[in-house]
Amino acid sequence: MNFLRLYGRVLGQLGPDGRVGIVLALANLALALAQFAEPVLFGRVINVLAGTEEHAGKLDWESLWLLLIAWVCFGLFTIIGGTLVALFADRLAHRRRLAVLTRYFEHVLQLPLAYHGGTHSGRLIKVMLQGTDALWAFWLGFFREHLAAFMSLLILVPLTLIINWRLAILLIVLCILFAILAALVLRKTESLQSMVQAHHSNLAERAADALGNVALVQSFARVESEVKALKSVSERLLAAQFPVLSWWAVVTVLTRASTTLTVLAIVLVGTWLFQYGLISIGDIVTFMALAGMVIVRLDQAISFANRMALDMERLREFFNVLDTAPAMRDRPGAIDPGRCRGKVEFDNVSFAYDGARPAVSNLSFTVHPGEMVALVGPTGAGKSTALMLLHRAFDPQSGVIRIDDIDIRDMQLAALRRNIGVVFQDTLLFNRSVAENLRVGKPEATDEQLREAAARAQALDFIEYNVEGFDAKVGERGRLLSGGERQRLSIARALLKDPPILILDEATSALDAVTETRVLAALDEVMKNRTTFVIAHRFSTVRKANRILVFDRGRIVESGTFEELQRLNGRFAQLTKGQFMPAGV
Ligand code: ADP
């Protein structure tokens, strides 16, 4: 994305505030015009005073008064107008910053899980905060300074030409020289700054990664080495940042030097012109004041461009995330089937993550409402993938999945997911209270319903053991709870959601005997009266299943009841004997 396109894109983000933006732009134009009145009036006053001698020492009071009144009016207009513009620009920038931040958040939450798998959450948060900060600074700078600076420069050229074309040409040439030099330096810093930005991203990612795994860092006594690694990233960042700072110093020197040089040049050339009667003293004074203003404006425009160059990478990263296509969108005309009965049909379904090597191929089976199906097979056989397709984490490349005889792609995504509950093996919990985590399943649930679900999921006793009860925080990712407690909370959450179809990933990690009994009891409770798919690791679960699907390398190689499969003495029988599912576990 080049500079101008990015510029347009940033202004485009003003969205519904575009109109306020236009009013601010017009106000800026008026202010820029009014600001130039001051040096012009100043010059005129000097001319009136200088003319006194010619008029035999009599001061032209009438002209002087008029000029002074006009000066006061313009001054007042500039002060009041400037304050109003600043105030509205501030509000506009803050309002839009939060609106864009919310939109980014919503967008990122809808991005495919595969995207999140490959992009660290620390990086996404950094991009969100830095990107919206850059937008905020841009809008503020644009409406408070940059636009005014640009307008001023635009007005300056004809104005100076009208006053005295000779001095005008001198001023314009000096400004162009200054602008070219500054632009060259800026271009240099831009490429250097993008390297700095990459280091910033690394820094955020590393820090977030370590903070997200504090337990690991501490248990392996890795604090020192993590800090050392962060330090080395910081050092590389600093090494990349210093040259940029030096180039910026060059810009500051350039600005100061050009102000002095320009004023000096105007005095010298002005005096020379005065000798030949080609300019009045007032006009020289006007030019000196104008030159000062123009340099200040140019400096503003350049530091704004500087800021833009600095933020370019941040904005680019920000827009790249915004441009990533969300995982799934509803088809036009997608329906809401209400509460489904729970018939599930896979019809020749194939899917490959990379589009080439299939993770599942030609899956075909039908499950009737209320049945419990166990999916078994070695790791990597495609069990999770098959179930991810069912709740449309991905869409299959070929084949159709139907629920109650409706292609799930014809259903509204939210409606489909309302009908399917998922109990993850790696229990996902927000760093909020127990009650809030449970209400994810049913936002309108009453306290009584929460208690009932917790009791059915065997979770009530440990919740109430804590004095804060349902208001107790569970910690980041539920770290304040044990593995078994987290699982029971997530089962209670699924019970509250009460979906007709349930996907369960049975825990592989060993629980102590008492906890295991309680978790299994909770699972029995949650599976009642729903179509349930269990990725089974326990012998007892498989025994209870109405049907078992045996997966191997992405295919269903056997299917039937426990007895049927045992009799078959094939892959399933091998699994129950072998290491994947030792009998009795
Ligand atoms: P299972 O649940 O039986 O252990 P999976 O469905 O997780 O098996 O995996 C099936 C295949 O798909 C494996 O080869 C695995 O490496 C691959 N796979 C799983 N998840 C992803 C992913 N997010 N991106 C790419 N490949 C994946």
PDB file of N, CA and C and ligand atoms in Angstrom, residues 353 357 359 378-385, ligand 1:
ATOM      1  N   TYR A 353      -6.653 -29.262   5.042  1.00  0.00           N
ATOM      2  CA  TYR A 353      -6.298 -27.948   5.574  1.00  0.00           C
ATOM      3  C   TYR A 353      -5.511 -27.150   4.543  1.00  0.00           C
ATOM      4  N   ARG A 357      -3.331 -32.251   0.960  1.00  0.00           N
ATOM      5  CA  ARG A 357      -3.237 -33.486   1.734  1.00  0.00           C
ATOM      6  C   ARG A 357      -4.506 -33.615   2.587  1.00  0.00           C
ATOM      7  N   ALA A 359      -7.242 -34.201   5.331  1.00  0.00           N
ATOM      8  CA  ALA A 359      -7.265 -34.531   6.761  1.00  0.00           C
ATOM      9  C   ALA A 359      -8.389 -35.521   7.020  1.00  0.00           C
ATOM     10  N   PRO A 378      -6.240 -43.453  16.192  1.00  0.00           N
ATOM     11  CA  PRO A 378      -4.998 -42.849  16.670  1.00  0.00           C
ATOM     12  C   PRO A 378      -4.981 -41.334  16.456  1.00  0.00           C
ATOM     13  N   THR A 379      -4.088 -40.662  17.122  1.00  0.00           N
ATOM     14  CA  THR A 379      -3.924 -39.211  16.977  1.00  0.00           C
ATOM     15  C   THR A 379      -3.621 -38.883  15.511  1.00  0.00           C
ATOM     16  N   GLY A 380      -4.268 -37.797  15.046  1.00  0.00           N
ATOM     17  CA  GLY A 380      -4.019 -37.389  13.662  1.00  0.00           C
ATOM     18  C   GLY A 380      -4.880 -38.127  12.659  1.00  0.00           C
ATOM     19  N   ALA A 381      -5.836 -38.959  13.150  1.00  0.00           N
ATOM     20  CA  ALA A 381      -6.660 -39.744  12.234  1.00  0.00           C
ATOM     21  C   ALA A 381      -7.787 -38.924  11.617  1.00  0.00           C
ATOM     22  N   GLY A 382      -8.072 -37.729  12.181  1.00  0.00           N
ATOM     23  CA  GLY A 382      -9.088 -36.866  11.582  1.00  0.00           C
ATOM     24  C   GLY A 382     -10.362 -36.730  12.394  1.00  0.00           C
ATOM     25  N   LYS A 383     -10.363 -37.199  13.625  1.00  0.00           N
ATOM     26  CA  LYS A 383     -11.582 -37.147  14.448  1.00  0.00           C
ATOM     27  C   LYS A 383     -11.977 -35.700  14.747  1.00  0.00           C
ATOM     28  N   SER A 384     -11.032 -34.907  15.235  1.00  0.00           N
ATOM     29  CA  SER A 384     -11.359 -33.508  15.574  1.00  0.00           C
ATOM     30  C   SER A 384     -11.751 -32.747  14.320  1.00  0.00           C
ATOM     31  N   THR A 385     -11.048 -33.009  13.235  1.00  0.00           N
ATOM     32  CA  THR A 385     -11.349 -32.309  11.990  1.00  0.00           C
ATOM     33  C   THR A 385     -12.801 -32.568  11.586  1.00  0.00           C
TER      34      THR A 385
HETATM   35  P1  ADP B   1      -7.334 -36.349  15.546  1.00  0.00           P
HETATM   36  O1  ADP B   1      -8.403 -35.494  16.129  1.00  0.00           O
HETATM   37  O2  ADP B   1      -7.831 -37.688  15.125  1.00  0.00           O
HETATM   38  O3  ADP B   1      -6.125 -36.477  16.407  1.00  0.00           O
HETATM   39  P2  ADP B   1      -7.009 -34.225  13.648  1.00  0.00           P
HETATM   40  O4  ADP B   1      -8.344 -34.056  13.062  1.00  0.00           O
HETATM   41  O5  ADP B   1      -6.580 -33.269  14.709  1.00  0.00           O
HETATM   42  O6  ADP B   1      -6.858 -35.725  14.176  1.00  0.00           O
HETATM   43  O7  ADP B   1      -5.908 -34.183  12.511  1.00  0.00           O
HETATM   44  C1  ADP B   1      -6.076 -34.769  11.239  1.00  0.00           C
HETATM   45  C2  ADP B   1      -4.952 -34.301  10.339  1.00  0.00           C
HETATM   46  O8  ADP B   1      -5.059 -32.939  10.079  1.00  0.00           O
HETATM   47  C3  ADP B   1      -3.570 -34.496  10.948  1.00  0.00           C
HETATM   48  O9  ADP B   1      -2.707 -34.908   9.915  1.00  0.00           O
HETATM   49  C4  ADP B   1      -3.196 -33.139  11.460  1.00  0.00           C
HETATM   50  O10 ADP B   1      -1.800 -32.948  11.417  1.00  0.00           O
HETATM   51  C5  ADP B   1      -3.902 -32.243  10.476  1.00  0.00           C
HETATM   52  N1  ADP B   1      -4.317 -30.991  11.118  1.00  0.00           N
HETATM   53  C6  ADP B   1      -5.075 -30.862  12.224  1.00  0.00           C
HETATM   54  N2  ADP B   1      -5.312 -29.572  12.516  1.00  0.00           N
HETATM   55  C7  ADP B   1      -4.676 -28.843  11.567  1.00  0.00           C
HETATM   56  C8  ADP B   1      -4.551 -27.430  11.298  1.00  0.00           C
HETATM   57  N3  ADP B   1      -5.136 -26.506  12.064  1.00  0.00           N
HETATM   58  N4  ADP B   1      -3.823 -27.074  10.220  1.00  0.00           N
HETATM   59  C9  ADP B   1      -3.244 -28.000   9.417  1.00  0.00           C
HETATM   60  N5  ADP B   1      -3.337 -29.313   9.607  1.00  0.00           N
HETATM   61  C10 ADP B   1      -4.044 -29.753  10.666  1.00  0.00           C
END
